[in-house]
Short mmCIF file of C-alpha atoms in Angstrom, two decimals:
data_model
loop_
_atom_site.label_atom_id
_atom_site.label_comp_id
_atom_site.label_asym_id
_atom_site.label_seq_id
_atom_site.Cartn_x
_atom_site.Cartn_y
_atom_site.Cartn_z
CA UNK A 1 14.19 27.74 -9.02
CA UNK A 2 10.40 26.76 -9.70
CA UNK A 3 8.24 23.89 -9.07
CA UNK A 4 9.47 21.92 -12.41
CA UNK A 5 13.01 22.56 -11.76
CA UNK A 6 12.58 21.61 -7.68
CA UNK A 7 10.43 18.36 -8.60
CA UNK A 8 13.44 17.29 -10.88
CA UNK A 9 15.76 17.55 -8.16
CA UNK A 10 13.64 15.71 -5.74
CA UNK A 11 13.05 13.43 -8.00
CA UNK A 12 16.69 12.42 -8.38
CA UNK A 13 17.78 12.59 -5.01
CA UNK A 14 14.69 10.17 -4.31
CA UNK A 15 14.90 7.80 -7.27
CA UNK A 16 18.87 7.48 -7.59
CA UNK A 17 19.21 7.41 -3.77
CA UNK A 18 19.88 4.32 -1.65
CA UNK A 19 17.31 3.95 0.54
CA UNK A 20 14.22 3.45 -2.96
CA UNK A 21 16.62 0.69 -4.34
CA UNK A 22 16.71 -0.70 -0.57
CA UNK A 23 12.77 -0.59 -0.38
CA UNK A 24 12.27 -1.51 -3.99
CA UNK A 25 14.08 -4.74 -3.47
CA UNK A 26 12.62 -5.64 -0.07
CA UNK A 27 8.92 -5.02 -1.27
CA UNK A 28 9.64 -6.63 -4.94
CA UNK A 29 11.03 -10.00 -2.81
CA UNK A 30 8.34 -9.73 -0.09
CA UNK A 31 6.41 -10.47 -3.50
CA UNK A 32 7.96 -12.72 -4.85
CA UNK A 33 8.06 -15.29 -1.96
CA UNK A 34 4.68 -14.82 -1.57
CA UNK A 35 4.18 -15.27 -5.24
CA UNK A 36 5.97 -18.56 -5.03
CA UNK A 37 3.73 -19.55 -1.82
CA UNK A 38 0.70 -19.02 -3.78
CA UNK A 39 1.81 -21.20 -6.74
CA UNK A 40 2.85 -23.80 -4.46
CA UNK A 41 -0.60 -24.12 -2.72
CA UNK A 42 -1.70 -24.45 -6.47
CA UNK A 43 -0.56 -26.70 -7.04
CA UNK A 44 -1.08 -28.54 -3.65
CA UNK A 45 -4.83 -28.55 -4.05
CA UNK A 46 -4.62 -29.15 -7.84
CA UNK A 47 -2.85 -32.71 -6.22
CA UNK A 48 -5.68 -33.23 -4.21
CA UNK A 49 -8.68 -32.11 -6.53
CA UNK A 50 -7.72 -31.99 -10.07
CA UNK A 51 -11.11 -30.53 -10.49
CA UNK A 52 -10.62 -27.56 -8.61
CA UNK A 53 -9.76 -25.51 -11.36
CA UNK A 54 -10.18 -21.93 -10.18
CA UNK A 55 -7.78 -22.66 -7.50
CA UNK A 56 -5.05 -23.45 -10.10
CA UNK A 57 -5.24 -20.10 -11.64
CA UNK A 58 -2.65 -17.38 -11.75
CA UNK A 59 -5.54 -14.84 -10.53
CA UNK A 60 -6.52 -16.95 -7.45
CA UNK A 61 -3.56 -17.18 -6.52
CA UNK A 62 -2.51 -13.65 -6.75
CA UNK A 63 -1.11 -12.10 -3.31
CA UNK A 64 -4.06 -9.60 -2.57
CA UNK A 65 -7.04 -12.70 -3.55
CA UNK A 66 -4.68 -15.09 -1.95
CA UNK A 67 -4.47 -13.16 1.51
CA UNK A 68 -7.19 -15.60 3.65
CA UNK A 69 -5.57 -18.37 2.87
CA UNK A 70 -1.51 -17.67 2.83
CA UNK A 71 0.85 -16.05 5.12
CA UNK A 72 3.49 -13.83 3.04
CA UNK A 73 0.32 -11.79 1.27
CA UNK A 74 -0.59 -10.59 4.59
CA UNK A 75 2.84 -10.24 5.77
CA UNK A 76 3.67 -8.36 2.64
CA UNK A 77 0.39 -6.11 3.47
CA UNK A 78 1.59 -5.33 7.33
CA UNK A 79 4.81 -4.17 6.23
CA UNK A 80 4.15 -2.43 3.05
CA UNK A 81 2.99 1.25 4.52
CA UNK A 82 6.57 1.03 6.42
CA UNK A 83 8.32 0.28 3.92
CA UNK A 84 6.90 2.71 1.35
CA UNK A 85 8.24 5.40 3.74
CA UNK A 86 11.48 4.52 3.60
CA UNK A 87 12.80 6.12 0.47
CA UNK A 88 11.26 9.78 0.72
CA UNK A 89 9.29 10.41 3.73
CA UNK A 90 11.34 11.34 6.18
CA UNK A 91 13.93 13.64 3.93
CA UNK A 92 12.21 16.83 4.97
CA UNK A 93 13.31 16.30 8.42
CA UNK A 94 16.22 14.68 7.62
CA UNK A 95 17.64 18.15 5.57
CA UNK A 96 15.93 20.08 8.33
CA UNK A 97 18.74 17.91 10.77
CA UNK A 98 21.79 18.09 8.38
CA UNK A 99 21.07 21.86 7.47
CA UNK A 100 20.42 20.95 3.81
CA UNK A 101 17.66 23.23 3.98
CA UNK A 102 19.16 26.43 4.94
CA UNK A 103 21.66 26.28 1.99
CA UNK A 104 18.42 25.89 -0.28
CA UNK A 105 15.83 28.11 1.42
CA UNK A 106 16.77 31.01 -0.15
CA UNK A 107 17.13 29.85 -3.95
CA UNK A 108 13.99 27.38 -3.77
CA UNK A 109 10.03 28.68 -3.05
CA UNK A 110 9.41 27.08 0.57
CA UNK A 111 5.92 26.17 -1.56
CA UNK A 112 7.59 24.98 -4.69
CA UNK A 113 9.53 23.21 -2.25
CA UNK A 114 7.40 20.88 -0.69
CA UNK A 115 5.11 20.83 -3.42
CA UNK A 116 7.57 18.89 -5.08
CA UNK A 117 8.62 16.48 -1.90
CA UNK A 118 5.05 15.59 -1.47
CA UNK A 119 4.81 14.89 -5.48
CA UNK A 120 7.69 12.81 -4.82
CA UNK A 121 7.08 10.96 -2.04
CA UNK A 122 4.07 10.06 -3.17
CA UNK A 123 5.16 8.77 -6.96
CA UNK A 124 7.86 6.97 -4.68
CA UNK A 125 5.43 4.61 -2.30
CA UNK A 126 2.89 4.50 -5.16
CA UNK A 127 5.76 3.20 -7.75
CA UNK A 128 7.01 0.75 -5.29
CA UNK A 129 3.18 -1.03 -4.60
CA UNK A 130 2.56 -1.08 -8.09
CA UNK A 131 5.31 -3.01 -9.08
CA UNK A 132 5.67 -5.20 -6.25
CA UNK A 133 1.64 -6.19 -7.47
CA UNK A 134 3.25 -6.88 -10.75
CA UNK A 135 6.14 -9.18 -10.10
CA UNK A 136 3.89 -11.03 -7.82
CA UNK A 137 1.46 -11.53 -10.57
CA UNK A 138 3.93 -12.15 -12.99
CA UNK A 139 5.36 -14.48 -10.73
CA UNK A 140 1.57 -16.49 -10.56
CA UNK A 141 1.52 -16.40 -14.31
CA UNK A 142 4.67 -17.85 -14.77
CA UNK A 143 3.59 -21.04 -13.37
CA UNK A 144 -0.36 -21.55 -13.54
CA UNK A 145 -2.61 -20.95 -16.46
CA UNK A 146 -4.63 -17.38 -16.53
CA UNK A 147 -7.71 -19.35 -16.11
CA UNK A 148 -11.12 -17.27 -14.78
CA UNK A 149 -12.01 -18.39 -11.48
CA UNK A 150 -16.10 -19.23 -11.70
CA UNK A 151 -18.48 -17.93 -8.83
CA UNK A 152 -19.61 -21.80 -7.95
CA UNK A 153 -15.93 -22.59 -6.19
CA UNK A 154 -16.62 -19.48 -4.03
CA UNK A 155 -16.54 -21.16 -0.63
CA UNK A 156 -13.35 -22.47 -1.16
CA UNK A 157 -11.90 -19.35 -2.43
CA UNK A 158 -13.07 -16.89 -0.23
CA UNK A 159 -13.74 -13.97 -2.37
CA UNK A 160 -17.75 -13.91 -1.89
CA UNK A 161 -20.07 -11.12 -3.14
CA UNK A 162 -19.21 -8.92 -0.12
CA UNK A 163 -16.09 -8.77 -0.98
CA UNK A 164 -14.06 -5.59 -2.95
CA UNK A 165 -14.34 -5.86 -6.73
CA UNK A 166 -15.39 -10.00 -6.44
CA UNK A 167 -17.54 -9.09 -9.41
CA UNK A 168 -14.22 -8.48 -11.89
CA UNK A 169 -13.14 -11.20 -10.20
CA UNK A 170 -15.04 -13.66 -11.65
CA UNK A 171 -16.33 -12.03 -14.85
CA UNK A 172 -12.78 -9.62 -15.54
CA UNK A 173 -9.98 -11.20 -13.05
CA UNK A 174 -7.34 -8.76 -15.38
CA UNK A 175 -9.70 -5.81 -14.31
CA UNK A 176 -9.76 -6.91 -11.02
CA UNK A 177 -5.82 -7.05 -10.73
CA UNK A 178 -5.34 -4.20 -11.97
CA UNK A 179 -8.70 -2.14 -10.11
CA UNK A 180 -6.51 -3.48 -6.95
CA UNK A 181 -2.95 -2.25 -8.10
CA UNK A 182 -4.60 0.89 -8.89
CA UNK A 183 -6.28 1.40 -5.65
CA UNK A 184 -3.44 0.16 -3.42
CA UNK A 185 -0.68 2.28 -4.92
CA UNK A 186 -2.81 5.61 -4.66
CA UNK A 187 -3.40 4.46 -1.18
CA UNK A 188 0.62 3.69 -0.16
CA UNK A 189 0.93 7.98 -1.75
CA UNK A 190 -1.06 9.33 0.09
CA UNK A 191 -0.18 7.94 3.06
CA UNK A 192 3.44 8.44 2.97
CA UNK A 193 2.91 11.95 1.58
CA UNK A 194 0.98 12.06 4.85
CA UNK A 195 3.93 10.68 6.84
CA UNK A 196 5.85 13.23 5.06
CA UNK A 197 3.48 15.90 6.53
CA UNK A 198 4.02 14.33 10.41
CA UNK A 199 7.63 16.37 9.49
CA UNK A 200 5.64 19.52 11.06
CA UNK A 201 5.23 17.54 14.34
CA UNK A 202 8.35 14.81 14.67
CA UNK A 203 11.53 16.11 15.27
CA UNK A 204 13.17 12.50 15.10
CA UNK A 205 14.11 10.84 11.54
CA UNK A 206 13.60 7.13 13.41
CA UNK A 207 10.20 8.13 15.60
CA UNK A 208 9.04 9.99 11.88
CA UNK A 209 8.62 6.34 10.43
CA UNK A 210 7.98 4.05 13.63
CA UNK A 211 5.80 5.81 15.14
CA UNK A 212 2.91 6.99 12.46
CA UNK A 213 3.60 2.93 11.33
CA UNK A 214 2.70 1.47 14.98
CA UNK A 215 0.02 3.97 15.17
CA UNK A 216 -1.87 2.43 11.98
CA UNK A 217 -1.39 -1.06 13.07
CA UNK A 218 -2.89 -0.08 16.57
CA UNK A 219 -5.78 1.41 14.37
CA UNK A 220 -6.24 -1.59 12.71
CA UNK A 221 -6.29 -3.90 15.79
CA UNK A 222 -8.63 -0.96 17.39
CA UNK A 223 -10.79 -0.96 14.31
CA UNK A 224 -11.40 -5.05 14.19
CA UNK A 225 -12.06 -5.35 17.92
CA UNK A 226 -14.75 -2.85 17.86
CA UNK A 227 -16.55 -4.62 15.29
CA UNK A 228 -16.16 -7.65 16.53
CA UNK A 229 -17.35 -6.45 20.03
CA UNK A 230 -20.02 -4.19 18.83
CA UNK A 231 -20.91 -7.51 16.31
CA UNK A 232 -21.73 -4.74 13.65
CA UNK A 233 -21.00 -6.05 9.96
CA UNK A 234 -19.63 -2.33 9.00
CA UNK A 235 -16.86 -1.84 6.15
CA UNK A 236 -13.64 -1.61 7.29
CA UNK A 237 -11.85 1.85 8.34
CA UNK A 238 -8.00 1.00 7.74
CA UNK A 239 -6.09 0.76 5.30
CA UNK A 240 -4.42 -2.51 5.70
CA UNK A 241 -7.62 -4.70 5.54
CA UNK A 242 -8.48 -2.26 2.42
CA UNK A 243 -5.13 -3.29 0.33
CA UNK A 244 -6.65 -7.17 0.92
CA UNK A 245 -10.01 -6.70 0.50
CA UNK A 246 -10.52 -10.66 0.63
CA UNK A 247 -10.77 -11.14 4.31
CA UNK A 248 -14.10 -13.05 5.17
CA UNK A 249 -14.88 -11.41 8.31
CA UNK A 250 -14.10 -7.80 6.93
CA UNK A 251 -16.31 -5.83 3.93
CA UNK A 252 -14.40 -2.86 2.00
CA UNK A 253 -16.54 -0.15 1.22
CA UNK A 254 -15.41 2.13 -2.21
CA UNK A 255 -16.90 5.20 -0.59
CA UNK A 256 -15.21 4.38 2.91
CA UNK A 257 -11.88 3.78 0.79
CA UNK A 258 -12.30 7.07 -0.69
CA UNK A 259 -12.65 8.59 2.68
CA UNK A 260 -9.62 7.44 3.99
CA UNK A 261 -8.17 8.88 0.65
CA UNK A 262 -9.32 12.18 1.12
CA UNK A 263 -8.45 12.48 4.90
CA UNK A 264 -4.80 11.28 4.62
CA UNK A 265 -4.46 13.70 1.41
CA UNK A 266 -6.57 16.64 3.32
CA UNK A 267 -4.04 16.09 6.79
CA UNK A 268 -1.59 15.44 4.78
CA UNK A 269 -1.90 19.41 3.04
CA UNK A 270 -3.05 20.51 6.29
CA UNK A 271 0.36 19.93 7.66
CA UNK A 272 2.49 20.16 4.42
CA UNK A 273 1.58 23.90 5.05
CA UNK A 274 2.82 24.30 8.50
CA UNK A 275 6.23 22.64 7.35
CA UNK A 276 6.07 25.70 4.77
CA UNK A 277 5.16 28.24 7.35
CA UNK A 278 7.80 26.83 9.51
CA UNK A 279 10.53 27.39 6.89
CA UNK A 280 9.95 30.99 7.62
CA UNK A 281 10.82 30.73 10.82
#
């Protein structure tokens, strides 16, 4: 069995298993609350300003440029890179526990192998941010008019110059939703393919996906403080203020982003190969 026929059988136990629908449905209504709490505070300052039209705009009030002024957008943000590992991340160690592997070691390349899970798992978190960006747009545009926010109503907006991609914003806000999608879901791969790599190291299906979770949300905590106490203005490291990118106090760097990219995807192969060496074992 090769890497195309391997992939197709990941793919279905992934895709057609319980635990993706679970996730699916818990990220797609984590957006659409928030999508409904974005419309409603539309509308709530359309009440009080009529002439505060780039506030009554499906794009403004889209979860990731809604995020300094709403709660579910952030909440949706803090629990996103837990619950894209839910479907795929942890099945390595999960047939490791059940013996699933053993039975498939010797018709399946230990390489093809987890090629394949990593390809996977990562299609699998990326999938699920994508279209939990979508319904929550969709959700925006159901309601308020696709209206271009203009750069003069900044201050009450919050997406200023420093911010990630505020020039789409108010030139391309289409570009800018979808420059965001883009960028988040390739973020939500790579780190659950990395998650999938922790495998090599966890021997516990629970700790697998608690533990790396905590551990970026300590990071993230970690990173702010630092800035704040060190009162340097530098772009964020983490990948939860990244997926935002509208905070006031926090600048998103592309090149930083891409960083954090390449390290997740670089410890993530690092690791993916001592699961494969391990196999022989």
């Amino acid at each position: 069995m090769g890497y195309t026929a391997s992939l197709r059988h990941e793919a279905f136990s992934c895709f057609r298993g319980r635990w993706f629908r679970v996730s699916l449905i818990v990220a797609v209504g984590l957006a659409i609350a928030a999508g409904i709490e974005g419309v409603v505070r539309a509308f709530h300052w359309y009440n009080l300003d009529p002439f505060y039209l780039s506030g009554h705009s499906a794009y403004s009030a889209w979860m990731v440029a809604n995020c300094p002024i709403a709660t579910l957008p952030t909440v949706f943000f803090y629990l996103l890179p837990f619950i894209v590992l839910i479907p795929f991340a942890w099945s390595f160690r999960g047939e490791r526990m059940s013996g699933y592997d053993i039975q498939v070691i010797s018709r399946i390349s230990r390489r093809d192998r987890i090629l394949a899970k990593g390809t996977v798992v990562f299609v699998s978190a990326a999938l699920i941010t994508a279209l939990a960006h979508v319904v929550n747009f969709v959700v925006a545009s159901l309601f308020l008019p696709l209206r271009t926010p203009v750069f003069e109503e900044v201050f009450t907006l919050g997406i200023f110059t420093e911010c990630l991609f505020s020039g789409l914003f108010y030139s391309r806000p289409l570009l800018y939703v979808l420059a965001f999608t883009a960028m988040n879901s390739i973020l939500m791969g790579a780190w659950a393919t990395l998650v999938l790599g922790v495998s090599a190291i966890s021997s516990n299906r629970v700790s697998l996906l608690v533990f790396p979770y905590l551990a970026l949300v300590v990071w993230r905590y970690f990173n702010s403080w630092v800035w704040s106490v060190t009162m340097l203005h530098l772009p964020s490291f983490n990948i939860i203020d990244d997926m935002q990118g509208t905070y006031w106090t926090v600048r998103s760097d592309p090149l930083v982003i891409l960083i954090e990219f390449a390290l997740m995807l670089i410890a993530a192969y690092l690791l993916c190969r001592h699961l494969a060496r391990a196999d022989v074992i």
